[in-house]
XYZ file of C-alpha atoms in Angstrom:
290
model
C -0.011 0.428 0.332
C 0.966 3.549 -0.609
C 1.878 5.117 2.860
C 0.763 8.486 3.978
C -0.648 10.654 6.015
C -2.742 14.055 6.912
C -0.952 17.390 6.785
C -1.494 21.029 7.266
C -1.808 23.502 4.155
C -1.279 26.741 6.619
C 0.675 28.890 4.623
C -1.282 27.287 1.313
C -1.837 24.069 0.237
C 1.253 23.838 -1.086
C 2.717 23.081 2.456
C 0.942 19.446 2.791
C 3.483 18.391 0.327
C 6.262 19.755 1.250
C 5.584 18.038 4.711
C 5.443 14.835 2.772
C 8.775 15.576 1.023
C 10.173 15.727 4.715
C 8.881 12.477 5.878
C 9.442 10.656 2.723
C 6.089 9.727 1.605
C 4.333 9.454 -0.975
C 0.287 9.934 -0.195
C -0.939 12.557 0.789
C -4.216 13.604 2.806
C -4.854 17.091 3.197
C -8.154 20.125 2.771
C -8.271 22.595 0.461
C -9.347 25.563 1.722
C -10.383 26.463 5.752
C -12.400 23.138 6.337
C -14.202 25.812 10.709
C -15.908 28.055 7.663
C -18.611 28.016 4.552
C -16.963 30.175 2.540
C -13.098 31.047 1.513
C -11.036 33.151 -1.414
C -11.045 31.410 -4.878
C -7.561 29.857 -5.373
C -4.478 31.471 -7.076
C -3.114 30.991 -10.502
C 0.033 31.028 -8.161
C -1.125 28.932 -5.156
C -1.952 26.289 -8.375
C 1.009 26.446 -9.932
C 3.579 26.337 -6.134
C 0.758 22.395 -5.713
C 1.782 20.996 -9.269
C 5.548 21.723 -9.233
C 5.408 20.526 -5.757
C 4.052 17.491 -6.557
C 6.085 17.174 -9.467
C 9.248 18.049 -6.865
C 8.626 15.745 -4.493
C 6.371 13.100 -6.366
C 4.194 12.693 -5.018
C 1.629 9.618 -5.762
C -1.765 10.028 -4.244
C -3.423 13.120 -3.190
C -6.891 12.919 -0.777
C -8.292 15.457 -0.221
C -10.783 15.752 3.039
C -14.303 17.856 2.537
C -15.313 20.546 5.588
C -16.578 19.344 8.578
C -19.551 21.174 8.571
C -20.600 19.131 5.481
C -24.155 17.476 6.088
C -26.111 16.543 2.549
C -28.810 15.073 5.302
C -28.959 17.610 7.573
C -32.075 20.005 7.644
C -32.066 22.770 4.754
C -30.311 25.576 5.617
C -27.440 23.185 6.386
C -27.594 21.074 3.325
C -28.212 24.310 0.670
C -24.644 25.097 2.738
C -23.364 21.787 2.471
C -23.951 21.269 -1.263
C -22.148 24.889 -2.596
C -19.189 23.758 -0.084
C -18.504 20.286 -1.866
C -19.221 21.344 -5.206
C -16.718 24.212 -3.877
C -14.098 22.151 -2.705
C -14.478 19.215 -5.417
C -13.800 22.460 -7.747
C -10.771 22.891 -5.847
C -9.590 19.638 -6.327
C -10.141 19.465 -10.310
C -7.726 22.829 -10.785
C -5.269 20.959 -7.790
C -4.957 18.091 -10.199
C -6.472 16.430 -6.405
C -6.960 12.390 -6.959
C -10.473 11.624 -4.642
C -12.338 13.743 -2.283
C -13.284 12.405 1.133
C -16.464 13.016 2.583
C -18.688 12.269 6.048
C -22.326 11.989 4.677
C -23.718 13.559 7.764
C -26.485 13.001 10.000
C -30.272 13.232 9.889
C -30.773 14.981 13.481
C -33.728 14.704 14.563
C -35.167 13.538 11.364
C -35.483 9.391 10.942
C -32.165 7.764 9.810
C -34.044 6.410 7.221
C -34.138 9.322 6.143
C -30.890 9.699 5.108
C -29.687 7.574 2.666
C -31.947 9.277 0.294
C -31.334 12.584 1.296
C -27.302 11.991 0.279
C -28.318 10.902 -2.792
C -30.561 13.726 -4.109
C -28.055 15.762 -3.048
C -24.825 14.052 -4.654
C -27.149 13.371 -7.654
C -28.068 17.163 -7.737
C -24.263 18.019 -7.539
C -23.199 15.244 -10.280
C -24.956 17.334 -12.857
C -22.570 19.749 -12.257
C -19.000 17.671 -11.979
C -19.661 16.361 -15.120
C -16.020 17.968 -16.451
C -14.371 16.947 -12.999
C -12.348 13.653 -12.635
C -12.113 13.600 -8.660
C -13.152 10.648 -7.228
C -15.823 11.499 -5.055
C -15.702 8.897 -1.740
C -18.240 8.564 1.248
C -16.266 7.480 4.682
C -17.063 5.172 7.262
C -18.279 6.769 10.306
C -18.061 5.887 14.060
C -21.998 4.915 14.127
C -22.977 8.296 16.952
C -26.193 9.304 17.138
C -28.001 9.568 13.573
C -25.241 10.099 12.064
C -25.355 8.319 8.297
C -21.758 5.570 7.591
C -21.824 3.176 10.551
C -22.446 0.410 8.687
C -21.660 -0.862 5.541
C -25.181 -2.116 4.233
C -25.932 2.388 5.096
C -23.104 2.943 2.756
C -24.323 0.715 0.220
C -28.275 2.559 0.625
C -26.903 5.409 -0.276
C -24.470 4.286 -3.512
C -27.290 2.432 -4.818
C -29.151 5.626 -4.969
C -26.179 7.701 -6.408
C -27.094 7.796 -10.469
C -23.178 8.528 -11.433
C -21.847 5.539 -9.955
C -19.015 5.396 -11.430
C -17.578 8.281 -10.004
C -18.359 7.585 -6.233
C -16.494 5.010 -3.610
C -15.918 4.517 -0.188
C -12.990 5.407 2.560
C -12.593 3.130 5.509
C -11.149 4.436 7.879
C -10.398 1.796 10.796
C -10.888 3.795 14.000
C -14.413 4.160 13.073
C -14.927 1.258 11.541
C -14.079 -0.047 14.695
C -16.164 1.878 17.134
C -19.280 1.447 14.962
C -18.369 -2.503 15.908
C -16.413 -4.273 13.317
C -13.047 -5.934 14.916
C -10.011 -6.060 12.442
C -7.601 -7.005 15.505
C -7.082 -11.100 14.105
C -6.652 -12.711 10.833
C -10.240 -14.070 11.620
C -12.080 -11.299 11.860
C -10.385 -8.723 9.642
C -10.999 -11.591 7.019
C -15.253 -11.473 8.376
C -14.997 -7.652 8.179
C -13.336 -7.254 4.505
C -15.457 -10.134 2.903
C -18.515 -8.127 4.887
C -17.651 -4.833 3.199
C -16.671 -7.350 0.215
C -20.341 -8.570 -0.488
C -22.584 -4.856 1.035
C -20.448 -2.513 -0.579
C -17.722 -3.961 -3.095
C -14.245 -3.935 -2.753
C -13.879 -2.777 -6.178
C -15.320 1.048 -4.628
C -12.844 0.993 -1.278
C -10.615 3.412 -2.613
C -8.970 4.878 0.614
C -7.995 3.490 3.789
C -7.861 5.732 7.174
C -5.342 4.375 9.691
C -5.979 5.084 12.895
C -6.125 3.132 16.237
C -9.050 3.681 18.548
C -9.340 5.287 22.186
C -12.268 3.740 22.357
C -13.863 -0.260 22.765
C -15.047 -2.357 19.653
C -18.462 -0.346 19.091
C -18.554 1.964 22.096
C -18.967 4.258 18.354
C -16.514 7.298 19.900
C -14.186 9.112 17.166
C -11.363 9.084 18.432
C -7.957 8.475 17.187
C -5.228 6.934 18.597
C -1.399 6.164 17.479
C -0.805 3.681 15.500
C -0.463 0.161 18.356
C -1.091 2.885 21.268
C -4.510 2.307 21.166
C -7.109 -0.844 21.189
C -7.106 -2.125 17.755
C -3.441 -2.668 17.988
C -0.584 -3.177 15.649
C -1.872 -6.523 14.032
C -5.039 -5.277 12.372
C -1.867 -2.664 10.117
C -0.386 -5.224 9.705
C -3.218 -7.551 8.332
C -4.340 -4.111 6.274
C -0.400 -3.929 4.584
C -0.519 -7.454 3.897
C -3.521 -7.330 2.097
C -2.508 -7.273 -1.856
C -6.385 -6.674 -2.863
C -5.938 -3.394 -1.921
C -2.087 -2.648 -3.454
C -2.744 0.091 -4.983
C -4.797 1.911 -2.655
C -3.094 4.760 -0.582
C -3.580 4.401 3.529
C -3.468 7.196 5.037
C -2.521 8.199 8.674
C -4.641 10.736 10.975
C -3.234 10.553 14.181
C -2.361 13.051 16.051
C 0.085 15.594 16.327
C 1.604 17.293 19.339
C 2.846 20.908 18.582
C 5.059 21.221 21.772
C 7.404 18.007 20.062
C 7.193 19.213 16.532
C 3.522 19.089 13.730
C 5.909 16.302 12.263
C 7.466 14.597 14.703
C 4.312 11.988 15.667
C 3.490 11.565 12.419
C 7.344 10.225 12.022
C 6.819 7.942 14.536
C 3.126 6.527 13.384
C 5.117 6.377 9.731
C 7.568 4.368 10.890
C 5.900 2.070 12.839
C 3.598 1.326 9.820
C 7.062 0.848 7.623
C 8.130 -2.358 9.890
C 4.511 -3.718 10.239
C 5.241 -4.248 5.864
C 8.141 -5.103 6.543
C 6.335 -8.790 9.038
C 3.609 -8.772 6.700
C 2.152 -12.111 5.686
C 0.828 -11.629 1.861
C -3.382 -11.631 2.197
C -4.793 -12.399 -0.917
C -8.640 -12.945 -0.725
């Protein structure tokens, strides 16, 4: 698998790629604008040029943008309208930058019945697809920790959304290890990992899995707690990540760390530690083919 991590765009979108060069990784996860605001200034021609130059200079093979946490395509009307505009803007930025894929959380139905959620999300994505016809960016729905009325907490819920999408070829799934563990899918042993991946393949399809967020978990299995931990220091443990790295079916998929940072030690120090852990586990892999 292609190892990478989520990196900051403070100072410009190209800064994430410069940090990747310092870390010696070939994949990057990043925001494409301030993710705490609905609107942002357009990308300047200079910003786009610097980004593309940095990608070439540092040999970045895969880039997966992360959608704003404000986006909720299943929300009430005002939030949903803002979410559609924000998602379209962010995918447009990905297109300008030449970013491969864009991941977002489907959202929450809030006080509405959760059964309404898949149709609301798919309806919004179908509408946006008409406006994204000239864009090459893959749009990925992320697995979630199944807290409250959050969508994406089960493979069946993801399949329900994908099944209602019209242009299926432009959509896929991102699996977050912390989230699926918190949602009740065990991946800690060869047997439970195989079972979970078999469920994913049967319900969603492994051909739809286009990115993995690699995070250990502070919460226990089925806790619905979305709290990331360093690889091997949480309740998932290292074996799950060795199994992921050994899974031949995922060899072309980026494995992207979203583990905690530590500003006191330096912004990249914890990333270096987690990357080194994954590379040690990769060296211990026994290839899984099915």
